[in-house]
PDB file of C-alpha atoms and ligand atoms in Angstrom:
ATOM      1  CA  MET A 863       1.177 -14.913  10.872  1.00 78.00           C
ATOM      2  CA  GLY A 864       0.964 -16.255  14.366  1.00 74.00           C
ATOM      3  CA  GLY A 865       0.290 -19.871  13.497  1.00 74.00           C
ATOM      4  CA  GLY A 866       0.882 -22.531  10.838  1.00 81.00           C
ATOM      5  CA  GLY A 867       3.430 -22.223   8.088  1.00 92.00           C
ATOM      6  CA  ILE A 868       4.826 -19.237   6.299  1.00 97.00           C
ATOM      7  CA  VAL A 869       2.106 -16.873   5.017  1.00 98.00           C
ATOM      8  CA  LYS A 870       2.203 -16.728   1.208  1.00 98.00           C
ATOM      9  CA  VAL A 871       1.106 -13.526  -0.489  1.00 98.00           C
ATOM     10  CA  ALA A 872       1.030 -12.472  -4.146  1.00 99.00           C
ATOM     11  CA  GLY A 873       0.763  -9.068  -5.765  1.00 98.00           C
ATOM     12  CA  ALA A 874      -2.124  -7.838  -7.878  1.00 98.00           C
ATOM     13  CA  HIS A 875      -3.449  -4.538  -9.193  1.00 98.00           C
ATOM     14  CA  ASN A 876      -7.100  -5.181  -9.963  1.00 98.00           C
ATOM     15  CA  PRO A 877     -10.000  -7.360  -8.784  1.00 98.00           C
ATOM     16  CA  LEU A 878      -9.500 -10.051 -11.430  1.00 98.00           C
ATOM     17  CA  GLY A 879      -5.837 -10.388 -10.515  1.00 98.00           C
ATOM     18  CA  ALA A 880      -6.739 -10.507  -6.829  1.00 98.00           C
ATOM     19  CA  ARG A 881      -9.274 -13.264  -7.507  1.00 98.00           C
ATOM     20  CA  LEU A 882      -6.625 -15.275  -9.377  1.00 98.00           C
ATOM     21  CA  VAL A 883      -4.237 -14.829  -6.435  1.00 98.00           C
ATOM     22  CA  GLN A 884      -6.929 -16.287  -4.178  1.00 98.00           C
ATOM     23  CA  SER A 885      -7.761 -19.145  -6.580  1.00 97.00           C
ATOM     24  CA  ALA A 886      -4.095 -20.121  -6.760  1.00 98.00           C
ATOM     25  CA  GLY A 887      -4.162 -20.732  -3.005  1.00 98.00           C
ATOM     26  CA  PHE A 888      -2.346 -17.700  -1.611  1.00 98.00           C
ATOM     27  CA  ASP A 889      -3.181 -16.522   1.900  1.00 98.00           C
ATOM     28  CA  ALA A 890      -3.428 -12.815   1.074  1.00 98.00           C
ATOM     29  CA  VAL A 891      -3.198 -10.254  -1.736  1.00 98.00           C
ATOM     30  CA  TRP A 892      -0.469  -7.584  -1.907  1.00 98.00           C
ATOM     31  CA  ALA A 893      -1.967  -4.428  -3.415  1.00 98.00           C
ATOM     32  CA  SER A 894       1.349  -3.576  -5.037  1.00 98.00           C
ATOM     33  CA  GLY A 895       2.245   0.043  -5.684  1.00 98.00           C
ATOM     34  CA  LEU A 896       4.441  -1.056  -8.578  1.00 98.00           C
ATOM     35  CA  GLU A 897       1.676  -3.154 -10.135  1.00 98.00           C
ATOM     36  CA  ILE A 898      -0.992  -0.482  -9.695  1.00 98.00           C
ATOM     37  CA  SER A 899       1.332   2.216 -11.087  1.00 98.00           C
ATOM     38  CA  ALA A 900       2.239  -0.033 -14.018  1.00 98.00           C
ATOM     39  CA  SER A 901      -1.446  -0.586 -14.776  1.00 98.00           C
ATOM     40  CA  TYR A 902      -1.661   3.202 -15.358  1.00 98.00           C
ATOM     41  CA  VAL A 903       1.651   3.077 -17.285  1.00 98.00           C
ATOM     42  CA  LEU A 904       3.099   5.392 -14.640  1.00 98.00           C
ATOM     43  CA  ALA A 905       6.422   5.181 -12.825  1.00 96.00           C
ATOM     44  CA  ASP A 906       6.244   3.812  -9.284  1.00 96.00           C
ATOM     45  CA  ALA A 907       7.340   7.166  -7.890  1.00 94.00           C
ATOM     46  CA  GLY A 908       4.527   8.438  -5.723  1.00 93.00           C
ATOM     47  CA  LEU A 909       2.594   9.709  -8.756  1.00 95.00           C
ATOM     48  CA  LEU A 910      -0.682   8.036  -7.812  1.00 97.00           C
ATOM     49  CA  SER A 911      -2.621   9.702  -5.018  1.00 96.00           C
ATOM     50  CA  MET A 912      -3.744   8.004  -1.815  1.00 97.00           C
ATOM     51  CA  PRO A 913      -7.384   7.873  -3.062  1.00 98.00           C
ATOM     52  CA  GLU A 914      -6.267   6.171  -6.289  1.00 98.00           C
ATOM     53  CA  LEU A 915      -4.231   3.517  -4.447  1.00 98.00           C
ATOM     54  CA  LEU A 916      -6.991   3.091  -1.873  1.00 98.00           C
ATOM     55  CA  HIS A 917      -9.552   2.597  -4.634  1.00 98.00           C
ATOM     56  CA  ALA A 918      -7.395  -0.116  -6.189  1.00 98.00           C
ATOM     57  CA  ALA A 919      -6.998  -1.906  -2.826  1.00 98.00           C
ATOM     58  CA  ASN A 920     -10.685  -1.505  -2.052  1.00 98.00           C
ATOM     59  CA  VAL A 921     -11.985  -3.049  -5.280  1.00 98.00           C
ATOM     60  CA  MET A 922      -9.503  -5.908  -4.927  1.00 98.00           C
ATOM     61  CA  ASN A 923     -10.692  -6.438  -1.357  1.00 98.00           C
ATOM     62  CA  ASP A 924     -14.287  -6.636  -2.592  1.00 98.00           C
ATOM     63  CA  ALA A 925     -13.344  -9.414  -5.006  1.00 98.00           C
ATOM     64  CA  VAL A 926     -11.726 -11.802  -2.532  1.00 98.00           C
ATOM     65  CA  ASP A 927     -12.277 -13.533   0.813  1.00 98.00           C
ATOM     66  CA  ILE A 928      -8.614 -13.457   1.778  1.00 98.00           C
ATOM     67  CA  PRO A 929      -7.011 -10.388   3.402  1.00 98.00           C
ATOM     68  CA  VAL A 930      -5.548  -7.543   1.349  1.00 98.00           C
ATOM     69  CA  ILE A 931      -2.262  -5.973   2.418  1.00 98.00           C
ATOM     70  CA  ALA A 932      -1.918  -2.481   0.985  1.00 98.00           C
ATOM     71  CA  ASP A 933       1.436  -1.126  -0.120  1.00 98.00           C
ATOM     72  CA  CYS A 934       1.180   2.441   1.164  1.00 98.00           C
ATOM     73  CA  ASP A 935       4.644   3.633   0.110  1.00 97.00           C
ATOM     74  CA  ASP A 936       5.860   6.185   2.661  1.00 96.00           C
ATOM     75  CA  GLY A 937       2.408   6.615   4.225  1.00 97.00           C
ATOM     76  CA  PHE A 938       1.522   9.446   1.835  1.00 96.00           C
ATOM     77  CA  GLY A 939       3.368  12.160   3.712  1.00 95.00           C
ATOM     78  CA  LYS A 940       3.752  13.104   7.337  1.00 95.00           C
ATOM     79  CA  ALA A 941       2.182  11.627  10.490  1.00 97.00           C
ATOM     80  CA  GLU A 942      -1.082  13.533   9.896  1.00 97.00           C
ATOM     81  CA  ASP A 943      -1.348  11.957   6.438  1.00 97.00           C
ATOM     82  CA  VAL A 944      -0.704   8.535   7.982  1.00 98.00           C
ATOM     83  CA  ILE A 945      -3.589   9.070  10.411  1.00 98.00           C
ATOM     84  CA  ARG A 946      -5.896   9.896   7.506  1.00 98.00           C
ATOM     85  CA  MET A 947      -4.564   6.889   5.585  1.00 98.00           C
ATOM     86  CA  VAL A 948      -5.221   4.430   8.425  1.00 98.00           C
ATOM     87  CA  GLY A 949      -8.767   5.721   8.854  1.00 98.00           C
ATOM     88  CA  ALA A 950      -9.503   5.320   5.152  1.00 98.00           C
ATOM     89  CA  TYR A 951      -7.899   1.900   4.673  1.00 98.00           C
ATOM     90  CA  GLU A 952      -9.397   0.499   7.835  1.00 98.00           C
ATOM     91  CA  LYS A 953     -12.849   1.739   6.859  1.00 97.00           C
ATOM     92  CA  ALA A 954     -12.425  -0.009   3.510  1.00 98.00           C
ATOM     93  CA  GLY A 955     -11.780  -3.314   5.307  1.00 98.00           C
ATOM     94  CA  ILE A 956      -8.131  -3.597   4.305  1.00 98.00           C
ATOM     95  CA  ALA A 957      -6.393  -6.008   6.693  1.00 98.00           C
ATOM     96  CA  ALA A 958      -2.961  -4.402   6.749  1.00 98.00           C
ATOM     97  CA  VAL A 959      -0.953  -1.454   5.508  1.00 98.00           C
ATOM     98  CA  CYS A 960       2.757  -1.457   4.794  1.00 98.00           C
ATOM     99  CA  MET A 961       4.800   1.743   5.112  1.00 98.00           C
ATOM    100  CA  GLU A 962       8.439   2.112   4.097  1.00 98.00           C
ATOM    101  CA  ASP A 963      11.075   4.295   5.740  1.00 98.00           C
ATOM    102  CA  LYS A 964      11.973   6.261   2.611  1.00 94.00           C
ATOM    103  CA  ARG A 965      12.216   9.989   2.212  1.00 92.00           C
ATOM    104  CA  ALA A 966       9.599  11.494  -0.156  1.00 86.00           C
ATOM    105  CA  PRO A 967       9.350  11.479  -3.108  1.00 83.00           C
ATOM    106  CA  LYS A 968       9.574   7.702  -2.874  1.00 85.00           C
ATOM    107  CA  ARG A 969      11.419   5.685  -5.466  1.00 90.00           C
ATOM    108  CA  ASN A 970      10.860   2.034  -6.180  1.00 94.00           C
ATOM    109  CA  SER A 971      13.303  -0.094  -4.218  1.00 94.00           C
ATOM    110  CA  LEU A 972      14.609  -1.825  -7.346  1.00 94.00           C
ATOM    111  CA  GLU A 973      15.326   1.456  -9.142  1.00 93.00           C
ATOM    112  CA  SER A 974      18.947   2.412  -9.747  1.00 91.00           C
ATOM    113  CA  GLY A 975      20.410   5.487  -8.131  1.00 87.00           C
ATOM    114  CA  ARG A 976      20.241   6.935  -4.641  1.00 89.00           C
ATOM    115  CA  GLN A 977      17.630   5.767  -2.168  1.00 90.00           C
ATOM    116  CA  ASP A 978      17.205   8.259   0.677  1.00 93.00           C
ATOM    117  CA  LEU A 979      15.958   7.060   4.052  1.00 97.00           C
ATOM    118  CA  ALA A 980      13.687   9.022   6.369  1.00 97.00           C
ATOM    119  CA  SER A 981      15.130   9.662   9.816  1.00 98.00           C
ATOM    120  CA  VAL A 982      14.341   7.076  12.488  1.00 98.00           C
ATOM    121  CA  ALA A 983      12.533   9.753  14.515  1.00 98.00           C
ATOM    122  CA  GLU A 984      10.316  10.713  11.590  1.00 97.00           C
ATOM    123  CA  PHE A 985       9.397   7.133  10.710  1.00 98.00           C
ATOM    124  CA  THR A 986       8.808   5.943  14.265  1.00 98.00           C
ATOM    125  CA  GLY A 987       6.501   8.960  14.615  1.00 98.00           C
ATOM    126  CA  LYS A 988       4.516   7.740  11.620  1.00 98.00           C
ATOM    127  CA  ILE A 989       4.267   4.193  12.977  1.00 98.00           C
ATOM    128  CA  ALA A 990       3.133   5.421  16.371  1.00 98.00           C
ATOM    129  CA  ALA A 991       0.567   7.664  14.647  1.00 98.00           C
ATOM    130  CA  ALA A 992      -0.721   4.727  12.580  1.00 98.00           C
ATOM    131  CA  LYS A 993      -1.093   2.451  15.621  1.00 98.00           C
ATOM    132  CA  LYS A 994      -2.823   5.161  17.606  1.00 98.00           C
ATOM    133  CA  ALA A 995      -5.206   5.907  14.737  1.00 98.00           C
ATOM    134  CA  GLN A 996      -6.402   2.350  14.151  1.00 97.00           C
ATOM    135  CA  ALA A 997      -9.871   1.535  15.457  1.00 97.00           C
ATOM    136  CA  HIS A 998      -9.684  -2.284  15.519  1.00 95.00           C
ATOM    137  CA  THR A 999      -7.044  -4.415  17.188  1.00 95.00           C
ATOM    138  CA  ASP A1000      -6.870  -6.709  14.131  1.00 95.00           C
ATOM    139  CA  PHE A1001      -5.632  -3.939  11.827  1.00 98.00           C
ATOM    140  CA  THR A1002      -1.970  -4.587  11.081  1.00 98.00           C
ATOM    141  CA  VAL A1003       0.814  -2.112  10.416  1.00 98.00           C
ATOM    142  CA  ILE A1004       3.878  -3.491   8.644  1.00 98.00           C
ATOM    143  CA  ALA A1005       7.035  -1.387   8.867  1.00 98.00           C
ATOM    144  CA  ARG A1006       9.278  -1.793   5.852  1.00 98.00           C
ATOM    145  CA  VAL A1007      12.994  -1.369   6.425  1.00 98.00           C
ATOM    146  CA  GLU A1008      14.852  -0.014   3.397  1.00 97.00           C
ATOM    147  CA  ALA A1009      18.325   0.243   4.950  1.00 98.00           C
ATOM    148  CA  LEU A1010      19.703  -2.676   2.908  1.00 97.00           C
ATOM    149  CA  ILE A1011      18.182  -1.176  -0.260  1.00 96.00           C
ATOM    150  CA  ALA A1012      19.816   2.190   0.543  1.00 95.00           C
ATOM    151  CA  GLY A1013      23.193   0.523   1.170  1.00 95.00           C
ATOM    152  CA  SER A1014      23.218   1.583   4.827  1.00 96.00           C
ATOM    153  CA  GLY A1015      24.180  -1.864   6.078  1.00 97.00           C
ATOM    154  CA  MET A1016      22.945  -4.636   8.339  1.00 98.00           C
ATOM    155  CA  GLU A1017      23.515  -2.838  11.648  1.00 98.00           C
ATOM    156  CA  GLU A1018      21.416   0.109  10.493  1.00 98.00           C
ATOM    157  CA  ALA A1019      18.693  -2.262   9.250  1.00 98.00           C
ATOM    158  CA  LEU A1020      18.554  -4.042  12.620  1.00 98.00           C
ATOM    159  CA  THR A1021      18.619  -0.802  14.604  1.00 98.00           C
ATOM    160  CA  ARG A1022      15.784   0.613  12.549  1.00 98.00           C
ATOM    161  CA  ALA A1023      13.705  -2.577  12.762  1.00 98.00           C
ATOM    162  CA  HIS A1024      14.011  -2.595  16.562  1.00 97.00           C
ATOM    163  CA  ALA A1025      12.999   1.068  16.737  1.00 98.00           C
ATOM    164  CA  TYR A1026       9.974   0.464  14.512  1.00 98.00           C
ATOM    165  CA  VAL A1027       8.749  -2.466  16.623  1.00 98.00           C
ATOM    166  CA  LYS A1028       9.248  -0.373  19.752  1.00 97.00           C
ATOM    167  CA  ALA A1029       7.084   2.312  18.122  1.00 98.00           C
ATOM    168  CA  GLY A1030       4.317  -0.283  17.648  1.00 98.00           C
ATOM    169  CA  ALA A1031       4.867  -1.979  14.272  1.00 98.00           C
ATOM    170  CA  ASP A1032       3.162  -5.391  14.129  1.00 98.00           C
ATOM    171  CA  ALA A1033       5.611  -6.831  11.586  1.00 98.00           C
ATOM    172  CA  VAL A1034       8.864  -5.896   9.866  1.00 98.00           C
ATOM    173  CA  LEU A1035       9.381  -6.173   6.118  1.00 98.00           C
ATOM    174  CA  ILE A1036      13.101  -6.432   5.500  1.00 98.00           C
ATOM    175  CA  HIS A1037      13.627  -5.568   1.859  1.00 98.00           C
ATOM    176  CA  SER A1038      16.683  -6.506  -0.168  1.00 97.00           C
ATOM    177  CA  ARG A1039      17.625  -6.286  -3.814  1.00 96.00           C
ATOM    178  CA  SER A1040      20.545  -8.662  -3.564  1.00 97.00           C
ATOM    179  CA  ALA A1041      20.639 -11.448  -6.147  1.00 97.00           C
ATOM    180  CA  VAL A1042      20.949 -13.982  -3.318  1.00 98.00           C
ATOM    181  CA  PRO A1043      18.926 -14.329  -0.103  1.00 98.00           C
ATOM    182  CA  ASP A1044      21.999 -14.083   2.146  1.00 98.00           C
ATOM    183  CA  GLU A1045      21.306 -10.662   3.622  1.00 97.00           C
ATOM    184  CA  VAL A1046      17.674 -11.334   4.537  1.00 98.00           C
ATOM    185  CA  LEU A1047      18.731 -14.710   5.975  1.00 98.00           C
ATOM    186  CA  GLU A1048      21.440 -12.993   8.043  1.00 98.00           C
ATOM    187  CA  PHE A1049      18.923 -10.389   9.187  1.00 98.00           C
ATOM    188  CA  ALA A1050      16.550 -13.200  10.215  1.00 98.00           C
ATOM    189  CA  ARG A1051      19.349 -15.004  12.089  1.00 97.00           C
ATOM    190  CA  ARG A1052      20.117 -11.873  14.066  1.00 97.00           C
ATOM    191  CA  TRP A1053      16.477 -10.936  14.663  1.00 97.00           C
ATOM    192  CA  LYS A1054      15.337 -11.971  18.102  1.00 87.00           C
ATOM    193  CA  GLY A1055      11.713 -12.479  17.167  1.00 71.00           C
ATOM    194  CA  GLU A1056      10.262  -9.225  18.524  1.00 86.00           C
ATOM    195  CA  ALA A1057       7.848  -9.140  15.571  1.00 96.00           C
ATOM    196  CA  PRO A1058       7.258 -11.372  12.544  1.00 97.00           C
ATOM    197  CA  LEU A1059       9.463 -10.849   9.489  1.00 98.00           C
ATOM    198  CA  VAL A1060       8.275 -10.368   5.919  1.00 98.00           C
ATOM    199  CA  VAL A1061      10.332 -10.561   2.700  1.00 98.00           C
ATOM    200  CA  ILE A1062       9.831  -9.818  -1.009  1.00 98.00           C
ATOM    201  CA  PRO A1063      12.208 -12.129  -2.921  1.00 98.00           C
ATOM    202  CA  THR A1064      11.919 -10.455  -6.343  1.00 98.00           C
ATOM    203  CA  THR A1065      15.676 -10.289  -6.961  1.00 98.00           C
ATOM    204  CA  TYR A1066      16.508 -13.606  -5.281  1.00 98.00           C
ATOM    205  CA  PRO A1067      13.731 -15.702  -6.838  1.00 98.00           C
ATOM    206  CA  SER A1068      15.335 -19.121  -6.413  1.00 97.00           C
ATOM    207  CA  VAL A1069      14.977 -19.110  -2.622  1.00 98.00           C
ATOM    208  CA  HIS A1070      12.356 -21.674  -1.604  1.00 98.00           C
ATOM    209  CA  CYS A1071       9.670 -20.572   0.815  1.00 98.00           C
ATOM    210  CA  ASP A1072      10.600 -23.546   3.064  1.00 97.00           C
ATOM    211  CA  GLU A1073      14.111 -22.079   3.453  1.00 98.00           C
ATOM    212  CA  LEU A1074      12.630 -18.705   4.370  1.00 98.00           C
ATOM    213  CA  GLU A1075      10.318 -20.397   6.854  1.00 97.00           C
ATOM    214  CA  GLN A1076      13.203 -22.341   8.413  1.00 97.00           C
ATOM    215  CA  ALA A1077      15.037 -19.036   8.825  1.00 96.00           C
ATOM    216  CA  GLY A1078      12.111 -17.773  10.890  1.00 95.00           C
ATOM    217  CA  ILE A1079      10.533 -15.552   8.232  1.00 97.00           C
ATOM    218  CA  ARG A1080       6.766 -15.517   8.619  1.00 97.00           C
ATOM    219  CA  MET A1081       5.528 -14.010   5.356  1.00 98.00           C
ATOM    220  CA  VAL A1082       6.724 -14.043   1.761  1.00 98.00           C
ATOM    221  CA  ILE A1083       5.320 -11.644  -0.837  1.00 98.00           C
ATOM    222  CA  TYR A1084       5.608 -12.505  -4.536  1.00 98.00           C
ATOM    223  CA  ALA A1085       4.991  -8.875  -5.371  1.00 98.00           C
ATOM    224  CA  ASN A1086       4.943  -8.570  -9.146  1.00 98.00           C
ATOM    225  CA  GLN A1087       5.099 -11.960 -10.894  1.00 98.00           C
ATOM    226  CA  GLY A1088       1.411 -11.733 -11.914  1.00 98.00           C
ATOM    227  CA  LEU A1089       1.929  -8.385 -13.647  1.00 98.00           C
ATOM    228  CA  ARG A1090       5.040  -9.645 -15.409  1.00 98.00           C
ATOM    229  CA  ALA A1091       3.286 -12.819 -16.547  1.00 98.00           C
ATOM    230  CA  ALA A1092       0.353 -10.792 -17.876  1.00 98.00           C
ATOM    231  CA  VAL A1093       2.611  -8.350 -19.750  1.00 98.00           C
ATOM    232  CA  ARG A1094       4.524 -11.155 -21.462  1.00 98.00           C
ATOM    233  CA  ALA A1095       1.356 -13.103 -22.345  1.00 98.00           C
ATOM    234  CA  MET A1096      -0.409 -10.007 -23.719  1.00 98.00           C
ATOM    235  CA  GLN A1097       2.628  -8.885 -25.733  1.00 98.00           C
ATOM    236  CA  GLU A1098       2.906 -12.304 -27.351  1.00 98.00           C
ATOM    237  CA  THR A1099      -0.825 -12.676 -27.948  1.00 98.00           C
ATOM    238  CA  TYR A1100      -1.444  -9.201 -29.408  1.00 98.00           C
ATOM    239  CA  GLY A1101       1.722  -9.508 -31.503  1.00 98.00           C
ATOM    240  CA  GLU A1102       0.763 -12.841 -32.982  1.00 97.00           C
ATOM    241  CA  VAL A1103      -2.851 -11.845 -33.751  1.00 98.00           C
ATOM    242  CA  CYS A1104      -1.750  -8.580 -35.355  1.00 97.00           C
ATOM    243  CA  ARG A1105       0.957 -10.281 -37.438  1.00 97.00           C
ATOM    244  CA  SER A1106      -1.071 -13.281 -38.573  1.00 96.00           C
ATOM    245  CA  GLY A1107      -4.369 -11.523 -39.260  1.00 97.00           C
ATOM    246  CA  HIS A1108      -6.364 -14.111 -37.290  1.00 97.00           C
ATOM    247  CA  SER A1109      -6.513 -15.375 -33.739  1.00 97.00           C
ATOM    248  CA  GLN A1110      -6.566 -19.155 -34.320  1.00 96.00           C
ATOM    249  CA  ALA A1111      -2.878 -19.598 -33.513  1.00 94.00           C
ATOM    250  CA  VAL A1112      -3.222 -18.143 -30.018  1.00 97.00           C
ATOM    251  CA  GLU A1113      -6.416 -20.040 -29.113  1.00 97.00           C
ATOM    252  CA  PRO A1114      -4.670 -23.067 -27.542  1.00 95.00           C
ATOM    253  CA  ARG A1115      -2.685 -20.936 -25.118  1.00 96.00           C
ATOM    254  CA  ILE A1116      -5.225 -18.336 -23.991  1.00 98.00           C
ATOM    255  CA  ALA A1117      -8.085 -18.796 -21.536  1.00 97.00           C
ATOM    256  CA  SER A1118     -11.318 -19.814 -23.227  1.00 96.00           C
ATOM    257  CA  ILE A1119     -14.360 -17.561 -23.126  1.00 96.00           C
ATOM    258  CA  ARG A1120     -15.989 -20.316 -21.059  1.00 95.00           C
ATOM    259  CA  GLU A1121     -13.248 -19.941 -18.412  1.00 95.00           C
ATOM    260  CA  ILE A1122     -13.795 -16.187 -18.325  1.00 96.00           C
ATOM    261  CA  PHE A1123     -17.547 -16.726 -17.951  1.00 96.00           C
ATOM    262  CA  ASP A1124     -16.866 -19.230 -15.144  1.00 94.00           C
ATOM    263  CA  LEU A1125     -14.755 -16.642 -13.345  1.00 94.00           C
ATOM    264  CA  LEU A1126     -17.561 -14.124 -13.616  1.00 94.00           C
ATOM    265  CA  GLY A1127     -20.331 -16.561 -12.695  1.00 93.00           C
ATOM    266  CA  MET A1128     -21.941 -16.217 -16.129  1.00 95.00           C
ATOM    267  CA  PRO A1129     -23.620 -19.144 -17.938  1.00 93.00           C
ATOM    268  CA  TYR A1130     -21.856 -19.937 -21.189  1.00 90.00           C
ATOM    269  CA  GLY A1131     -23.743 -20.490 -24.474  1.00 86.00           C
ATOM    270  CA  ASN A1132     -27.006 -22.325 -23.936  1.00 73.00           C
ATOM    271  CA  GLU A1133     -25.929 -24.033 -20.710  1.00 63.00           C
ATOM    272  CA  ALA A1134     -27.961 -23.525 -17.573  1.00 58.00           C
ATOM    273  CA  ASN A1135     -25.992 -21.676 -14.905  1.00 52.00           C
ATOM    274  CA  ALA A1136     -24.430 -24.371 -12.762  1.00 51.00           C
ATOM    275  CA  GLY A1137     -24.073 -22.510  -9.499  1.00 51.00           C
ATOM    276  CA  LEU A1138     -22.285 -19.200  -9.926  1.00 52.00           C
ATOM    277  CA  PRO A1139     -18.703 -20.447  -9.591  1.00 53.00           C
ATOM    278  CA  GLY A1140     -17.386 -16.867  -9.631  1.00 51.00           C
ATOM    279  CA  LYS A1141     -19.177 -15.858  -6.464  1.00 51.00           C
ATOM    280  CA  ARG A1142     -17.340 -15.091  -3.264  1.00 57.00           C
ATOM    281  CA  SER A1143     -17.884 -17.582  -0.491  1.00 54.00           C
ATOM    282  CA  GLY A1144     -19.273 -14.965   1.886  1.00 53.00           C
ATOM    283  CA  LYS A1145     -16.936 -16.259   4.604  1.00 55.00           C
ATOM    284  CA  ARG A1146     -15.562 -13.716   7.033  1.00 58.00           C
ATOM    285  CA  LYS A1147     -12.014 -12.677   6.202  1.00 66.00           C
ATOM    286  CA  ASP A1148      -9.429 -13.952   8.616  1.00 60.00           C
ATOM    287  CA  SER A1149      -7.182 -11.491  10.280  1.00 61.00           C
ATOM    288  CA  ILE A1150      -3.453 -11.679   9.562  1.00 66.00           C
ATOM    289  CA  LYS A1151      -2.700 -10.317  13.010  1.00 58.00           C
ATOM    290  CA  PRO A1152       0.231 -12.161  14.567  1.00 51.00           C
TER     291      PRO A1152
HETATM  292  C1  SPV B2296       5.678  -3.089  -4.776  1.00 50.08           C
HETATM  293  O1  SPV B2296       5.275  -4.167  -5.196  1.00 50.08           O
HETATM  294  O2  SPV B2296       5.191  -2.007  -5.121  1.00 50.08           O
HETATM  295  C2  SPV B2296       6.775  -3.020  -3.801  1.00 50.08           C
HETATM  296  C3  SPV B2296       7.847  -4.009  -3.825  1.00 50.08           C
HETATM  297  O3  SPV B2296       6.794  -2.092  -3.025  1.00 50.08           O
HETATM  298  S1  SPV B2296       9.174  -3.367  -4.758  1.00 50.08           S
HETATM  299  O4  SPV B2296       8.733  -3.241  -6.144  1.00 50.08           O
HETATM  300  O5  SPV B2296      10.294  -4.286  -4.612  1.00 50.08           O
HETATM  301  O6  SPV B2296       9.536  -2.040  -4.226  1.00 50.08           O
HETATM  302 MG1   MG B2297       5.714  -0.469  -3.638  1.00 50.08          MG
END
């Protein structure tokens, strides 16, 4: 996040999705709590345990050369749980964890109804615990500010972000569910650059990443578009095959078996294997440390 242009990240929930994020040219994978929960057909409400979310991030990390940023909800509990979390995620080679300042049980930020914030003291304690627990300087802790989501206003969002950076956060994710980017742009205008800013423009999708970059935002996370694309494509494909009694009609718009084999590094039909295109490069992962 320290150099070049805005860092572009996309969400995934399994190794194949993570590989497709990498192939598309993204800089990092977001191990999305919503996507992983959805893959179990479970609400994104803290139902999956830390080991289950860690496993998902870990297998995605194994499938790619780019960094994985793990959505760790509220840090899985109190400061002691955060310490355990950092140890486990760091050991797994995850580049960054993101914790949000919500009171447990967490609710997805786009869910209707009340969103309760943790106190500043409680959350800064968790950030400080995370930073103290990390073994390597490259490990990155992103503090996610939910004040705009909770309707607590811009001043509260800024106050909290400053407190989280003071407690050691390496970056601030300012989340918004406005239909326009105005509030994250205002936040960015008023942010004095103490730490890089991250946004998730799910509800304001028309904002161009160049506009975010010009506003000083350093990372954009397209958190769930892959899941949504897959759901729509699978619904349409299964529906059509079931209705028509054959699969010919869907053939032109689904990936060929050859493409799947290519992804997996398998030779197709009687062809000789032309160089394992599905293999990882073996390059060292770059840090996303600012
Ligand atoms: C996720 O992808 O799980 C997120 C982003 O945390 S949001 O769904 O907007 O809460
Ligand atoms: Mg989440």
